[in-house]
XYZ file of C-alpha atoms in Angstrom:
243
model
C 136.226 56.357 70.494
C 132.442 56.495 70.328
C 130.976 58.635 67.560
C 128.567 61.360 68.672
C 125.462 61.106 66.550
C 123.601 64.233 65.507
C 120.072 64.222 66.962
C 117.234 63.924 64.493
C 114.311 64.587 66.845
C 113.468 67.305 69.359
C 114.275 65.987 72.860
C 111.101 67.643 74.169
C 108.403 66.735 71.644
C 110.138 64.182 69.360
C 109.341 66.303 66.292
C 111.848 65.898 63.406
C 114.563 68.561 63.603
C 115.340 70.931 60.732
C 118.929 71.919 59.986
C 119.529 75.575 59.048
C 123.075 76.916 58.683
C 124.509 74.021 60.712
C 122.028 74.601 63.512
C 119.146 72.309 64.456
C 115.656 73.696 64.990
C 112.355 72.225 66.114
C 109.622 73.595 63.872
C 106.759 72.142 65.899
C 104.668 75.144 66.994
C 103.049 72.951 69.663
C 106.381 72.015 71.266
C 105.926 72.586 75.013
C 109.489 73.876 75.463
C 108.916 76.557 72.831
C 105.508 77.468 74.215
C 106.943 77.916 77.697
C 109.674 80.199 76.340
C 107.075 82.214 74.431
C 105.045 82.731 77.607
C 108.182 83.710 79.537
C 109.153 86.207 76.813
C 105.594 87.565 76.714
C 105.625 88.136 80.482
C 109.024 89.826 80.375
C 108.091 92.090 77.450
C 104.919 93.261 79.231
C 106.605 93.566 82.633
C 104.388 90.941 84.256
C 106.365 90.401 87.442
C 106.133 86.972 89.002
C 105.465 85.037 85.788
C 108.852 83.397 85.385
C 109.769 79.846 84.266
C 108.913 78.223 87.604
C 105.498 79.903 87.835
C 104.677 79.046 84.208
C 105.470 75.417 85.021
C 103.530 75.410 88.304
C 100.439 76.894 86.656
C 100.808 74.444 83.761
C 100.428 77.229 81.197
C 100.732 76.128 77.594
C 99.494 79.202 75.729
C 99.669 82.991 76.061
C 95.877 83.221 76.064
C 95.698 81.135 79.240
C 97.525 83.900 81.130
C 94.372 86.037 80.981
C 91.979 83.272 82.015
C 93.608 82.120 85.237
C 91.079 81.076 87.862
C 91.592 82.987 91.116
C 90.908 80.027 93.407
C 93.081 77.629 91.390
C 95.923 80.143 91.251
C 95.720 80.757 95.001
C 95.749 77.006 95.644
C 98.964 76.648 93.633
C 100.862 79.829 94.544
C 99.295 80.843 97.821
C 96.960 83.798 98.260
C 99.598 86.547 98.516
C 101.638 85.547 95.461
C 98.506 84.769 93.465
C 96.983 88.190 94.144
C 100.230 89.932 93.205
C 100.507 87.981 89.965
C 96.878 88.543 88.987
C 97.307 92.279 89.664
C 100.368 92.333 87.393
C 98.446 90.518 84.663
C 95.577 93.005 84.976
C 98.027 95.904 84.683
C 99.530 94.416 81.518
C 96.224 94.921 79.702
C 97.150 98.616 79.370
C 100.394 97.866 77.501
C 101.188 100.114 74.545
C 100.917 98.769 71.007
C 104.690 98.556 70.514
C 105.058 96.561 73.749
C 102.312 94.160 72.672
C 103.827 93.626 69.219
C 107.233 92.885 70.708
C 105.755 90.401 73.181
C 104.547 87.760 70.722
C 107.947 86.289 69.786
C 107.511 87.149 66.111
C 110.934 86.451 64.562
C 112.867 89.707 63.949
C 110.097 91.809 65.533
C 111.741 92.911 68.748
C 111.476 96.152 70.707
C 113.149 98.338 68.067
C 111.143 97.012 65.105
C 107.897 97.181 67.111
C 108.520 100.836 68.033
C 109.222 101.698 64.380
C 105.962 100.054 63.321
C 103.902 101.603 66.114
C 105.134 105.052 65.095
C 103.550 104.559 61.652
C 100.156 103.162 62.624
C 97.180 103.822 64.876
C 95.983 100.206 64.913
C 97.494 96.781 64.335
C 95.068 96.444 61.413
C 96.997 99.223 59.624
C 100.046 96.995 59.173
C 100.768 96.202 55.524
C 103.897 95.416 53.526
C 104.099 99.085 52.472
C 103.808 100.274 56.073
C 106.556 97.855 57.105
C 108.755 99.237 54.336
C 108.051 102.814 55.471
C 109.006 101.805 59.008
C 112.343 100.503 57.750
C 111.735 96.785 58.293
C 113.622 94.299 56.149
C 111.977 91.809 53.812
C 112.277 88.887 56.224
C 110.903 90.830 59.215
C 108.048 92.098 57.038
C 107.247 88.584 55.834
C 107.292 87.306 59.428
C 104.819 89.831 60.800
C 102.488 89.648 57.790
C 102.399 85.853 58.168
C 101.787 86.184 61.918
C 98.921 88.623 61.340
C 97.170 86.259 58.926
C 97.689 83.201 61.098
C 98.331 83.380 64.868
C 96.863 86.864 65.366
C 93.588 85.944 63.660
C 93.138 82.908 65.880
C 93.918 84.646 69.179
C 92.873 88.313 68.946
C 89.307 87.854 70.224
C 90.593 86.037 73.307
C 93.141 88.662 74.325
C 92.327 91.842 76.293
C 94.438 94.288 74.280
C 92.986 97.114 72.213
C 95.700 96.537 69.584
C 95.554 100.274 68.971
C 98.022 103.065 69.573
C 97.027 105.115 72.587
C 96.421 108.797 72.093
C 98.323 111.497 73.963
C 95.501 111.382 76.492
C 96.170 107.729 77.242
C 95.748 106.888 80.896
C 94.140 110.160 81.958
C 91.428 109.696 84.557
C 88.020 111.218 83.773
C 84.980 111.583 86.015
C 81.497 112.645 84.897
C 78.990 114.553 87.011
C 75.398 115.572 86.259
C 73.366 115.103 83.086
C 75.085 114.893 79.731
C 74.253 116.844 76.584
C 76.647 115.099 74.193
C 75.557 111.490 74.872
C 72.180 109.929 75.780
C 73.695 107.876 78.608
C 76.825 107.807 80.717
C 77.540 104.268 79.522
C 77.830 105.518 75.942
C 80.025 108.405 77.079
C 82.261 106.031 79.045
C 82.634 103.800 75.992
C 83.705 106.754 73.823
C 86.216 107.919 76.423
C 87.717 104.454 76.834
C 88.058 104.090 73.057
C 90.153 107.262 73.108
C 92.467 105.941 75.804
C 90.949 107.530 78.908
C 90.297 105.752 82.187
C 87.071 106.241 84.133
C 86.635 107.278 87.771
C 83.322 107.025 89.645
C 84.277 109.622 92.224
C 86.489 112.706 92.385
C 89.842 112.111 94.053
C 93.214 113.828 93.751
C 94.117 111.304 91.038
C 91.372 112.477 88.666
C 92.661 114.565 85.731
C 89.414 115.871 84.222
C 85.855 116.354 85.475
C 83.075 116.531 82.866
C 80.151 118.717 83.934
C 78.028 119.474 80.878
C 75.026 120.527 82.977
C 76.945 123.354 84.621
C 75.320 122.550 87.963
C 77.849 123.012 90.811
C 77.635 119.498 92.227
C 79.665 118.194 95.160
C 82.000 116.595 92.624
C 82.533 119.997 91.027
C 83.363 121.554 94.384
C 85.887 118.796 95.061
C 87.406 119.179 91.597
C 87.872 122.916 92.136
C 89.445 122.226 95.526
C 91.949 119.780 94.012
C 92.689 121.988 90.994
C 91.257 119.447 88.561
C 90.445 120.548 85.006
C 86.692 120.947 84.496
C 85.098 120.847 81.062
C 81.499 121.483 80.022
C 81.927 119.720 76.668
C 82.860 116.037 76.739
C 83.380 115.921 72.968
C 86.317 118.323 73.304
C 88.239 115.426 74.861
C 87.745 113.142 71.875
């Protein structure tokens, strides 16, 4: 009878395997099999439809960051125009993911949906995470160690390349705001837009039924104001009251 020998190397990357509690693990962070699984988990956690194992392989993705830098023409050439457009729309939508969803998406050991929600409930920004905050959130020592290590290593190297705010959205998150007329609270509309976006609002150029709030600090009854009144949209004369 032939003896079955225990493998000593990862079958994917040939990295030496580590044995932990009678189980073998590949500790190579550049192992393509692990990277693919991380991308698949990331897509699932952020509800990016269409980014499954086959698509990850077809697009030759090897890093989470690459998801947000897909070339439109290249993606269309590989997936076809219809599927490519759907996928790119899903990726764009994922940029508005909540902080707890984002935290749970990075495959940080022991930081799943439940732990991420507990953390997000205690902070307003990812930069607020400390060992004490983790303890207040009810995380164990190992989970705390894992996320603190991730923050000082992987997060530092990737944060500037990812589109997330890494902040907890306010209760006004997602509300659509339109501005009409001259502003009193800000020198320019661009500065006002920036402040609104930082507080979780979305910006609309024109008044439609989807708009939640119209800002009219000038008080002049513009055509946008008339439309807003017609649609029953909230009108404010003080933009700063939204912040």
